[in-house]
Amino acid sequence: MIPVRLRDLGAALAAALLVLVAVLVGRHIQNAHHTLFVHWPPVFAEWDPHVGPGTPAAVAVAAAVVAYGPVAAARLRWRPLLATALGTALAWTWSLALVDGWQRGVAGRLTTRNEYLRVIDRFHDIPAALRGFNGHILSGAPAPWPAHIAGHPPGATLTFVLLDRIGLAGGGWAGAWCITVGATACVAVLVAVRLLADEDLARRAAPFLVLAPAAVWVGASADGYFAAVAAWAVALLALAATGHRPRAAAFGSGLLFGLTCYLSYGLTLFALIGAGALVAAGDLLRPGGQDRSGAGARYRPWLGALPFLLVGLAVVPVVFTLAGFDWWEAYHLLIKRYYEGVGGTRPYGYWVWANLACTVLVVGLASAAGLNRAGTALVRRHRVRPGPDRAAAAEARLAVLVLSAVLAVLLADLSGMSKAETERIWLPFALWILPGCALLPHPRAWLTAQAVLALLLNHLLLTGW
């Protein structure tokens, strides 16, 4: 049998090889056929080695997390740890964004021709804009929406319309919103991991969530904001499922999940991660686990809160439907527009695996090794007769959560509706793969690999979307 540490390295090397092959094959396809519509495949980016005002801060944050992150995560009390994680994630994401400078890295990101701020003036009458939204999705429609507006439900655009209405107008405020809200996702994931696995695993995951290469795209894309909304929906579901103020938490979870579905059509797949959270929560109450009350009690803490979850889930869809927006019609119109545009030209045979290479760049090589550990933990738990080994049970519950995110990514990939730009589009799913790194030994070595990858990506490429 191959030692588990060699399998870790093998998984990381296989992930690195996948990226290398995607780069080489992608460059050949793009140069020969020009059908990928990305300049540095598989990533939507330009080759542009550069440094910027955020470079010293990014290097300093990376060095500090590698040197002190694991120790601090183990020693700090829980609430100070969450505050420290949030502050460090903000510093990491902001510094990476500012490597490209204020205008190019933050203020100009959401003002380009395909972005949300280009249509703010078309929402002066919000109810009328929602009633007529579907009439502008197709490319041949009168005054068609730019790509990102057409490609998302109007909840995404309305976020920036409302920011404009309260005086936070322009690309600087929009970029700051996405970075600041997006950085809170790491706290939501930590809260969920602590509740659904255990606190030790959450503490070990903290430095990896803080120093994630994903921060390259959180700052500053709207998908970073979407990732945070979806993450807090799962965190609140974890609170409800483990009996922590279940009614209020269930209602809040439903409300945020409903909002998530009106921020991005593809994030309906977050139901899989929510299901993974419920499976993990049920495992908490197995015989031999933390509660010996019997299998019939596995879901008792939140069953009474289920109506509150459903009511919360209905709020946002009901509001948008009453306002005149038809989600299902819009989605079918989007599919038509997608295949009329570059989505119909980009080759599925390349992107169906190159998308996964993009995901490797988002979650890092440590996450590939973490998936190896997660699979091992789950297999070991089900091969061995359940007993009082709480550490093994916690690792198995974490594995369920991580692998549910992987399943969501695979389904999104196979759908064919995500060809390219998945390093940004799949941010919400990718953040739930990162906690698998908690299962790795020698965290500083793996954290170094994560930091180096993020710094190289941000300094060698000019990312775009």
Short mmCIF file of C-alpha atoms in Angstrom, two decimals:
data_model
loop_
_atom_site.label_atom_id
_atom_site.label_comp_id
_atom_site.label_asym_id
_atom_site.label_seq_id
_atom_site.Cartn_x
_atom_site.Cartn_y
_atom_site.Cartn_z
CA MET A 1 0.00 0.00 0.00
CA ILE A 2 1.27 3.50 -0.87
CA PRO A 3 1.90 5.62 2.26
CA VAL A 4 -0.69 8.36 2.67
CA ARG A 5 1.94 11.13 2.52
CA LEU A 6 3.14 9.87 -0.84
CA ARG A 7 -0.46 9.87 -2.02
CA ASP A 8 -0.69 13.50 -0.87
CA LEU A 9 2.29 14.41 -3.00
CA GLY A 10 0.94 12.33 -5.86
CA ALA A 11 -2.38 14.18 -5.74
CA ALA A 12 -0.61 17.55 -5.72
CA LEU A 13 1.65 16.56 -8.61
CA ALA A 14 -1.31 15.24 -10.60
CA ALA A 15 -3.09 18.56 -10.07
CA ALA A 16 0.01 20.48 -11.18
CA LEU A 17 0.27 18.27 -14.26
CA LEU A 18 -3.38 18.92 -15.09
CA VAL A 19 -2.70 22.66 -15.06
CA LEU A 20 0.42 22.27 -17.21
CA VAL A 21 -1.40 20.17 -19.81
CA ALA A 22 -4.32 22.62 -19.84
CA VAL A 23 -1.89 25.48 -20.51
CA LEU A 24 -0.04 23.69 -23.30
CA VAL A 25 -3.10 22.21 -25.02
CA GLY A 26 -5.03 25.43 -24.57
CA ARG A 27 -2.30 27.54 -26.16
CA HIS A 28 -2.21 25.16 -29.13
CA ILE A 29 -6.00 25.28 -29.61
CA GLN A 30 -6.14 29.05 -29.25
CA ASN A 31 -3.23 29.67 -31.61
CA ALA A 32 -4.50 27.20 -34.19
CA HIS A 33 -8.26 27.71 -34.04
CA HIS A 34 -8.96 30.82 -31.89
CA THR A 35 -11.98 29.10 -30.33
CA LEU A 36 -11.14 29.42 -26.61
CA PHE A 37 -11.58 33.19 -26.38
CA VAL A 38 -9.02 33.47 -23.60
CA HIS A 39 -5.50 34.83 -24.08
CA TRP A 40 -3.76 32.71 -21.45
CA PRO A 41 -5.71 29.45 -21.32
CA PRO A 42 -7.14 28.00 -19.26
CA VAL A 43 -7.36 31.23 -17.23
CA PHE A 44 -9.13 34.34 -18.51
CA ALA A 45 -6.07 36.55 -18.24
CA GLU A 46 -3.23 38.29 -20.03
CA TRP A 47 0.45 37.47 -19.59
CA ASP A 48 1.70 40.62 -17.85
CA PRO A 49 4.55 40.28 -15.32
CA HIS A 50 4.27 43.24 -12.98
CA VAL A 51 4.50 44.50 -9.42
CA GLY A 52 2.42 47.15 -7.76
CA PRO A 53 1.64 49.00 -4.54
CA GLY A 54 0.11 45.86 -3.02
CA THR A 55 3.19 43.70 -3.59
CA PRO A 56 5.05 44.39 -0.29
CA ALA A 57 1.86 43.92 1.74
CA ALA A 58 0.95 40.70 -0.05
CA VAL A 59 4.39 39.21 0.55
CA ALA A 60 4.31 40.32 4.19
CA VAL A 61 0.86 38.84 4.83
CA ALA A 62 1.86 35.56 3.17
CA ALA A 63 5.05 35.32 5.22
CA ALA A 64 3.22 36.11 8.47
CA VAL A 65 0.50 33.50 7.87
CA VAL A 66 3.02 30.82 6.92
CA ALA A 67 5.21 31.58 9.95
CA TYR A 68 2.59 32.21 12.63
CA GLY A 69 -0.78 31.14 11.22
CA PRO A 70 -0.92 27.52 12.44
CA VAL A 71 0.28 28.44 15.95
CA ALA A 72 -2.05 31.43 16.25
CA ALA A 73 -5.00 29.37 15.00
CA ALA A 74 -4.30 26.73 17.66
CA ARG A 75 -3.84 29.16 20.58
CA LEU A 76 -6.29 32.03 20.08
CA ARG A 77 -9.70 31.82 21.68
CA TRP A 78 -12.43 31.10 19.16
CA ARG A 79 -13.95 34.55 18.70
CA PRO A 80 -10.60 36.36 18.53
CA LEU A 81 -9.54 33.70 16.01
CA LEU A 82 -12.53 34.54 13.80
CA ALA A 83 -11.75 38.25 14.04
CA THR A 84 -8.09 37.61 13.24
CA ALA A 85 -9.00 35.38 10.29
CA LEU A 86 -11.30 38.05 8.88
CA GLY A 87 -8.73 40.80 9.30
CA THR A 88 -6.00 38.72 7.69
CA ALA A 89 -8.25 37.62 4.82
CA LEU A 90 -9.10 41.26 4.17
CA ALA A 91 -5.41 42.21 4.21
CA TRP A 92 -4.52 39.34 1.86
CA THR A 93 -7.33 40.03 -0.61
CA TRP A 94 -6.85 43.81 -0.63
CA SER A 95 -3.09 43.54 -1.05
CA LEU A 96 -3.44 41.12 -3.97
CA ALA A 97 -5.99 43.39 -5.64
CA LEU A 98 -3.70 46.40 -5.20
CA VAL A 99 -0.82 44.61 -6.92
CA ASP A 100 -2.65 45.81 -10.04
CA GLY A 101 -3.10 49.30 -8.59
CA TRP A 102 -6.25 51.04 -7.39
CA GLN A 103 -7.84 51.73 -10.76
CA ARG A 104 -6.92 48.54 -12.59
CA GLY A 105 -7.20 46.28 -9.55
CA VAL A 106 -10.25 47.64 -7.73
CA ALA A 107 -12.11 50.68 -9.08
CA GLY A 108 -12.12 49.65 -12.73
CA ARG A 109 -13.03 46.00 -12.32
CA LEU A 110 -16.81 46.42 -12.28
CA THR A 111 -17.01 49.27 -14.80
CA THR A 112 -15.87 47.45 -17.96
CA ARG A 113 -18.28 46.95 -20.87
CA ASN A 114 -19.64 43.60 -19.62
CA GLU A 115 -20.01 44.59 -15.98
CA TYR A 116 -22.86 45.60 -13.72
CA LEU A 117 -22.12 49.28 -13.28
CA ARG A 118 -22.60 49.92 -16.99
CA VAL A 119 -26.39 49.56 -16.62
CA ILE A 120 -27.04 51.42 -13.38
CA ASP A 121 -28.87 54.21 -15.22
CA ARG A 122 -31.29 51.69 -16.75
CA PHE A 123 -32.64 50.84 -13.27
CA HIS A 124 -33.96 54.29 -12.36
CA ASP A 125 -37.40 52.63 -12.16
CA ILE A 126 -36.60 49.31 -10.47
CA PRO A 127 -40.05 47.65 -10.80
CA ALA A 128 -40.21 48.53 -14.50
CA ALA A 129 -36.64 47.27 -15.03
CA LEU A 130 -37.51 43.94 -13.39
CA ARG A 131 -40.69 43.54 -15.44
CA GLY A 132 -38.77 44.15 -18.64
CA PHE A 133 -35.55 42.37 -17.65
CA ASN A 134 -36.14 39.22 -19.71
CA GLY A 135 -36.82 41.27 -22.82
CA HIS A 136 -33.16 42.31 -23.00
CA ILE A 137 -31.40 38.98 -22.37
CA LEU A 138 -31.04 37.74 -25.96
CA SER A 139 -28.29 39.29 -28.06
CA GLY A 140 -30.79 40.24 -30.77
CA ALA A 141 -33.20 41.92 -28.36
CA PRO A 142 -33.58 45.71 -28.24
CA ALA A 143 -30.80 47.20 -26.10
CA PRO A 144 -29.47 43.78 -24.96
CA TRP A 145 -27.91 43.55 -21.54
CA PRO A 146 -24.12 43.27 -21.35
CA ALA A 147 -22.85 39.71 -20.79
CA HIS A 148 -22.68 39.64 -17.01
CA ILE A 149 -26.08 41.28 -16.52
CA ALA A 150 -27.74 38.92 -19.02
CA GLY A 151 -25.91 35.97 -17.48
CA HIS A 152 -27.25 36.49 -13.96
CA PRO A 153 -30.62 37.05 -12.32
CA PRO A 154 -31.24 40.73 -11.54
CA GLY A 155 -30.38 40.33 -7.85
CA ALA A 156 -26.74 40.73 -8.82
CA THR A 157 -27.28 44.00 -10.67
CA LEU A 158 -29.69 45.31 -8.03
CA THR A 159 -26.96 45.03 -5.41
CA PHE A 160 -24.93 47.66 -7.22
CA VAL A 161 -28.00 49.74 -8.05
CA LEU A 162 -28.83 49.90 -4.34
CA LEU A 163 -25.23 50.77 -3.44
CA ASP A 164 -25.49 53.63 -5.93
CA ARG A 165 -28.81 54.75 -4.41
CA ILE A 166 -27.38 55.02 -0.89
CA GLY A 167 -24.47 57.14 -2.09
CA LEU A 168 -21.82 54.45 -2.62
CA ALA A 169 -21.60 55.07 -6.34
CA GLY A 170 -18.85 54.12 -8.74
CA GLY A 171 -16.36 51.34 -9.26
CA GLY A 172 -14.33 52.06 -6.13
CA TRP A 173 -17.26 51.42 -3.79
CA ALA A 174 -18.43 48.43 -5.83
CA GLY A 175 -14.96 46.87 -5.73
CA ALA A 176 -14.62 47.58 -2.03
CA TRP A 177 -18.01 45.95 -1.40
CA CYS A 178 -17.04 42.76 -3.24
CA ILE A 179 -13.66 42.50 -1.51
CA THR A 180 -14.94 43.26 1.98
CA VAL A 181 -18.04 41.08 1.84
CA GLY A 182 -16.17 38.35 -0.04
CA ALA A 183 -13.50 38.12 2.67
CA THR A 184 -16.16 37.28 5.27
CA ALA A 185 -16.75 33.95 3.51
CA CYS A 186 -13.75 32.46 5.32
CA VAL A 187 -15.45 33.18 8.66
CA ALA A 188 -18.67 31.54 7.50
CA VAL A 189 -16.79 28.41 6.43
CA LEU A 190 -14.93 28.28 9.75
CA VAL A 191 -18.19 28.55 11.69
CA ALA A 192 -19.73 25.72 9.66
CA VAL A 193 -16.66 23.46 9.97
CA ARG A 194 -16.55 23.94 13.73
CA LEU A 195 -20.22 23.02 14.06
CA LEU A 196 -20.27 20.15 11.60
CA ALA A 197 -16.83 18.62 12.18
CA ASP A 198 -15.09 19.95 15.26
CA GLU A 199 -13.20 22.98 16.50
CA ASP A 200 -9.75 21.47 16.08
CA LEU A 201 -10.33 20.91 12.37
CA ALA A 202 -11.74 24.41 11.98
CA ARG A 203 -8.63 25.85 13.62
CA ARG A 204 -6.36 23.83 11.35
CA ALA A 205 -8.34 24.97 8.31
CA ALA A 206 -8.18 28.66 9.24
CA PRO A 207 -4.75 29.55 7.78
CA PHE A 208 -5.64 27.82 4.50
CA LEU A 209 -8.92 29.69 4.20
CA VAL A 210 -7.20 32.98 4.96
CA LEU A 211 -4.33 32.45 2.51
CA ALA A 212 -6.38 30.94 -0.29
CA PRO A 213 -5.28 31.58 -3.89
CA ALA A 214 -8.99 32.22 -4.46
CA ALA A 215 -8.37 35.72 -3.09
CA VAL A 216 -6.85 36.62 -6.47
CA TRP A 217 -10.40 36.54 -7.90
CA VAL A 218 -12.34 37.62 -4.82
CA GLY A 219 -10.63 40.98 -5.28
CA ALA A 220 -12.53 42.35 -6.97
CA SER A 221 -15.25 40.35 -8.69
CA ALA A 222 -18.92 40.10 -7.91
CA ASP A 223 -18.49 36.34 -7.55
CA GLY A 224 -16.52 36.95 -4.35
CA TYR A 225 -19.62 38.65 -2.96
CA PHE A 226 -21.81 35.78 -4.21
CA ALA A 227 -19.46 33.33 -2.48
CA ALA A 228 -19.93 35.07 0.85
CA VAL A 229 -23.73 35.11 0.63
CA ALA A 230 -23.78 31.39 -0.21
CA ALA A 231 -21.25 30.59 2.53
CA TRP A 232 -23.29 32.34 5.21
CA ALA A 233 -26.39 30.46 4.03
CA VAL A 234 -24.57 27.18 4.77
CA ALA A 235 -23.15 28.49 8.06
CA LEU A 236 -26.64 29.41 9.27
CA LEU A 237 -27.93 26.03 8.12
CA ALA A 238 -25.19 24.41 10.20
CA LEU A 239 -26.31 26.44 13.21
CA ALA A 240 -29.91 25.34 12.71
CA ALA A 241 -29.03 21.70 12.08
CA THR A 242 -26.96 21.47 15.25
CA GLY A 243 -29.61 23.05 17.45
CA HIS A 244 -28.23 26.60 17.82
CA ARG A 245 -31.29 28.88 17.71
CA PRO A 246 -32.64 26.63 14.96
CA ARG A 247 -35.68 28.67 13.94
CA ALA A 248 -33.91 32.00 13.47
CA ALA A 249 -30.89 30.35 11.89
CA ALA A 250 -33.06 28.27 9.55
CA PHE A 251 -35.02 31.32 8.43
CA GLY A 252 -31.78 33.26 7.83
CA SER A 253 -30.29 30.34 5.91
CA GLY A 254 -33.36 30.07 3.68
CA LEU A 255 -33.39 33.82 3.09
CA LEU A 256 -29.74 33.86 2.03
CA PHE A 257 -30.07 30.76 -0.12
CA GLY A 258 -33.03 32.34 -1.90
CA LEU A 259 -30.92 35.44 -2.48
CA THR A 260 -28.05 33.25 -3.73
CA CYS A 261 -30.31 31.80 -6.43
CA TYR A 262 -31.15 35.34 -7.58
CA LEU A 263 -27.49 36.32 -7.71
CA SER A 264 -26.41 33.45 -9.98
CA TYR A 265 -28.37 30.71 -11.71
CA GLY A 266 -25.59 28.18 -11.24
CA LEU A 267 -25.56 28.61 -7.48
CA THR A 268 -28.74 26.58 -7.20
CA LEU A 269 -26.17 23.76 -7.02
CA PHE A 270 -25.33 25.05 -3.55
CA ALA A 271 -28.23 22.86 -2.44
CA LEU A 272 -25.72 19.98 -2.68
CA ILE A 273 -23.41 21.64 -0.15
CA GLY A 274 -26.40 22.34 2.06
CA ALA A 275 -27.33 18.66 1.82
CA GLY A 276 -23.74 17.75 2.74
CA ALA A 277 -24.04 19.98 5.79
CA LEU A 278 -27.23 18.19 6.86
CA VAL A 279 -25.64 14.78 6.38
CA ALA A 280 -22.69 15.86 8.50
CA ALA A 281 -25.01 17.27 11.15
CA GLY A 282 -26.94 14.01 11.25
CA ASP A 283 -23.69 12.12 11.80
CA LEU A 284 -23.16 14.17 14.98
CA LEU A 285 -26.01 12.26 16.57
CA ARG A 286 -25.09 8.73 15.55
CA PRO A 287 -24.73 6.11 18.23
CA GLY A 288 -21.12 6.20 19.37
CA GLY A 289 -20.82 9.87 18.42
CA GLN A 290 -21.35 12.94 20.53
CA ASP A 291 -24.98 12.06 21.29
CA ARG A 292 -26.04 8.47 22.04
CA SER A 293 -29.74 9.17 21.85
CA GLY A 294 -30.23 6.89 18.83
CA ALA A 295 -30.56 7.16 15.09
CA GLY A 296 -34.16 8.36 15.36
CA ALA A 297 -32.91 11.59 16.95
CA ARG A 298 -30.32 12.37 14.31
CA TYR A 299 -32.22 15.29 12.80
CA ARG A 300 -34.39 16.28 15.76
CA PRO A 301 -32.66 19.65 16.48
CA TRP A 302 -33.74 21.19 13.18
CA LEU A 303 -36.87 19.35 12.04
CA GLY A 304 -38.99 21.83 13.98
CA ALA A 305 -37.17 24.63 12.20
CA LEU A 306 -37.81 23.24 8.71
CA PRO A 307 -40.91 25.42 8.13
CA PHE A 308 -38.81 28.48 8.97
CA LEU A 309 -36.20 27.39 6.43
CA LEU A 310 -38.86 27.01 3.75
CA VAL A 311 -40.46 30.36 4.56
CA GLY A 312 -37.08 32.07 4.42
CA LEU A 313 -36.30 30.32 1.16
CA ALA A 314 -39.52 31.63 -0.40
CA VAL A 315 -39.05 35.31 0.48
CA VAL A 316 -36.68 36.45 -2.28
CA PRO A 317 -38.31 34.40 -5.09
CA VAL A 318 -41.76 35.68 -4.11
CA VAL A 319 -40.58 39.31 -4.05
CA PHE A 320 -38.94 39.08 -7.46
CA THR A 321 -41.87 37.15 -8.96
CA LEU A 322 -44.40 39.69 -7.69
CA ALA A 323 -42.17 42.42 -9.12
CA GLY A 324 -42.53 40.79 -12.54
CA PHE A 325 -39.29 38.84 -13.00
CA ASP A 326 -39.68 35.25 -14.24
CA TRP A 327 -36.59 33.26 -13.12
CA TRP A 328 -37.29 30.17 -15.24
CA GLU A 329 -37.98 32.12 -18.41
CA ALA A 330 -34.82 34.15 -17.86
CA TYR A 331 -32.74 31.01 -17.38
CA HIS A 332 -33.96 29.47 -20.63
CA LEU A 333 -33.31 32.73 -22.48
CA LEU A 334 -29.82 32.78 -21.00
CA ILE A 335 -29.12 29.27 -22.31
CA LYS A 336 -30.11 30.44 -25.79
CA ARG A 337 -27.88 33.51 -25.56
CA TYR A 338 -25.02 31.45 -24.17
CA TYR A 339 -24.97 29.12 -27.16
CA GLU A 340 -25.46 32.00 -29.59
CA GLY A 341 -22.28 33.60 -28.26
CA VAL A 342 -18.81 32.33 -27.41
CA GLY A 343 -20.31 29.61 -25.22
CA GLY A 344 -21.48 27.87 -28.38
CA THR A 345 -18.01 28.09 -29.94
CA ARG A 346 -15.75 27.19 -27.04
CA PRO A 347 -15.00 23.46 -27.33
CA TYR A 348 -16.61 21.36 -24.61
CA GLY A 349 -13.97 18.66 -25.11
CA TYR A 350 -11.28 21.03 -23.83
CA TRP A 351 -13.13 22.97 -21.18
CA VAL A 352 -14.73 19.96 -19.51
CA TRP A 353 -11.33 19.11 -18.03
CA ALA A 354 -9.53 22.46 -18.34
CA ASN A 355 -12.17 23.99 -16.04
CA LEU A 356 -10.87 21.64 -13.36
CA ALA A 357 -7.37 22.97 -13.96
CA CYS A 358 -8.77 26.45 -13.29
CA THR A 359 -10.17 25.12 -10.02
CA VAL A 360 -6.74 23.82 -9.04
CA LEU A 361 -5.39 27.35 -9.44
CA VAL A 362 -8.18 28.69 -7.21
CA VAL A 363 -7.83 26.17 -4.38
CA GLY A 364 -4.12 25.39 -4.70
CA LEU A 365 -2.11 22.19 -4.70
CA ALA A 366 -2.66 21.76 -0.96
CA SER A 367 -6.38 21.27 -1.62
CA ALA A 368 -5.60 18.45 -4.06
CA ALA A 369 -3.69 16.72 -1.28
CA GLY A 370 -6.52 17.58 1.12
CA LEU A 371 -9.00 15.80 -1.17
CA ASN A 372 -6.85 12.71 -0.95
CA ARG A 373 -7.05 12.91 2.84
CA ALA A 374 -10.79 13.58 2.75
CA GLY A 375 -11.43 10.50 0.64
CA THR A 376 -9.25 8.42 2.95
CA ALA A 377 -11.08 9.72 6.03
CA LEU A 378 -14.47 8.87 4.59
CA VAL A 379 -13.45 5.39 3.46
CA ARG A 380 -11.79 4.64 6.79
CA ARG A 381 -14.87 5.75 8.73
CA HIS A 382 -17.18 3.49 6.75
CA ARG A 383 -14.87 0.48 6.77
CA VAL A 384 -14.37 0.56 10.50
CA ARG A 385 -17.22 -0.23 12.83
CA PRO A 386 -18.60 3.04 14.30
CA GLY A 387 -17.22 3.69 17.73
CA PRO A 388 -16.07 6.40 20.10
CA ASP A 389 -13.20 7.64 17.87
CA ARG A 390 -14.37 11.24 17.73
CA ALA A 391 -11.38 12.47 15.74
CA ALA A 392 -12.04 10.00 12.93
CA ALA A 393 -15.77 10.82 12.99
CA ALA A 394 -15.02 14.55 12.77
CA GLU A 395 -12.68 14.01 9.83
CA ALA A 396 -15.36 11.98 8.06
CA ARG A 397 -17.93 14.73 8.58
CA LEU A 398 -15.49 17.29 7.19
CA ALA A 399 -14.91 14.98 4.22
CA VAL A 400 -18.66 14.89 3.51
CA LEU A 401 -18.75 18.69 3.43
CA VAL A 402 -15.68 18.98 1.19
CA LEU A 403 -16.74 16.25 -1.21
CA SER A 404 -20.22 17.75 -1.56
CA ALA A 405 -18.50 20.89 -2.90
CA VAL A 406 -16.49 18.75 -5.32
CA LEU A 407 -19.73 17.13 -6.51
CA ALA A 408 -21.25 20.57 -7.13
CA VAL A 409 -18.19 21.54 -9.18
CA LEU A 410 -18.38 18.35 -11.24
CA LEU A 411 -22.07 18.83 -12.01
CA ALA A 412 -21.48 22.46 -12.99
CA ASP A 413 -18.65 21.27 -15.20
CA LEU A 414 -20.61 18.54 -16.94
CA SER A 415 -23.52 20.91 -17.59
CA GLY A 416 -21.54 22.67 -20.32
CA MET A 417 -22.79 26.04 -19.05
CA SER A 418 -19.41 26.86 -17.55
CA LYS A 419 -16.78 26.91 -20.27
CA ALA A 420 -13.92 29.21 -19.20
CA GLU A 421 -13.81 31.84 -16.45
CA THR A 422 -14.58 29.17 -13.89
CA GLU A 423 -11.69 30.43 -11.75
CA ARG A 424 -14.14 33.24 -10.96
CA ILE A 425 -17.54 31.64 -11.50
CA TRP A 426 -16.85 28.66 -9.22
CA LEU A 427 -15.42 30.68 -6.33
CA PRO A 428 -18.47 29.92 -4.14
CA PHE A 429 -17.91 26.16 -4.51
CA ALA A 430 -14.12 26.33 -4.30
CA LEU A 431 -14.13 27.88 -0.84
CA TRP A 432 -15.69 24.69 0.55
CA ILE A 433 -12.92 22.51 -0.91
CA LEU A 434 -10.25 24.41 1.04
CA PRO A 435 -11.17 23.06 4.52
CA GLY A 436 -9.87 19.66 3.40
CA CYS A 437 -6.39 21.12 3.94
CA ALA A 438 -7.06 20.81 7.68
CA LEU A 439 -6.36 17.10 7.32
CA LEU A 440 -2.80 17.65 6.10
CA PRO A 441 0.32 17.31 8.27
CA HIS A 442 3.13 19.90 8.03
CA PRO A 443 0.81 22.85 7.35
CA ARG A 444 3.61 25.39 6.87
CA ALA A 445 4.97 23.56 3.83
CA TRP A 446 1.55 23.40 2.23
CA LEU A 447 0.77 27.01 3.17
CA THR A 448 3.99 28.07 1.49
CA ALA A 449 2.88 26.32 -1.70
CA GLN A 450 -0.49 28.09 -1.52
CA ALA A 451 1.09 31.51 -0.98
CA VAL A 452 3.65 31.09 -3.75
CA LEU A 453 0.94 30.05 -6.21
CA ALA A 454 -1.25 33.06 -5.39
CA LEU A 455 1.65 35.50 -5.60
CA LEU A 456 2.83 34.09 -8.93
CA LEU A 457 -0.66 34.21 -10.41
CA ASN A 458 -1.21 37.79 -9.33
CA HIS A 459 2.21 39.06 -10.41
CA LEU A 460 2.60 37.19 -13.71
CA LEU A 461 -0.96 37.45 -15.02
CA LEU A 462 -3.41 40.30 -15.35
CA THR A 463 -6.68 38.58 -14.55
CA GLY A 464 -9.91 39.76 -16.08
CA TRP A 465 -13.51 38.71 -16.59
#
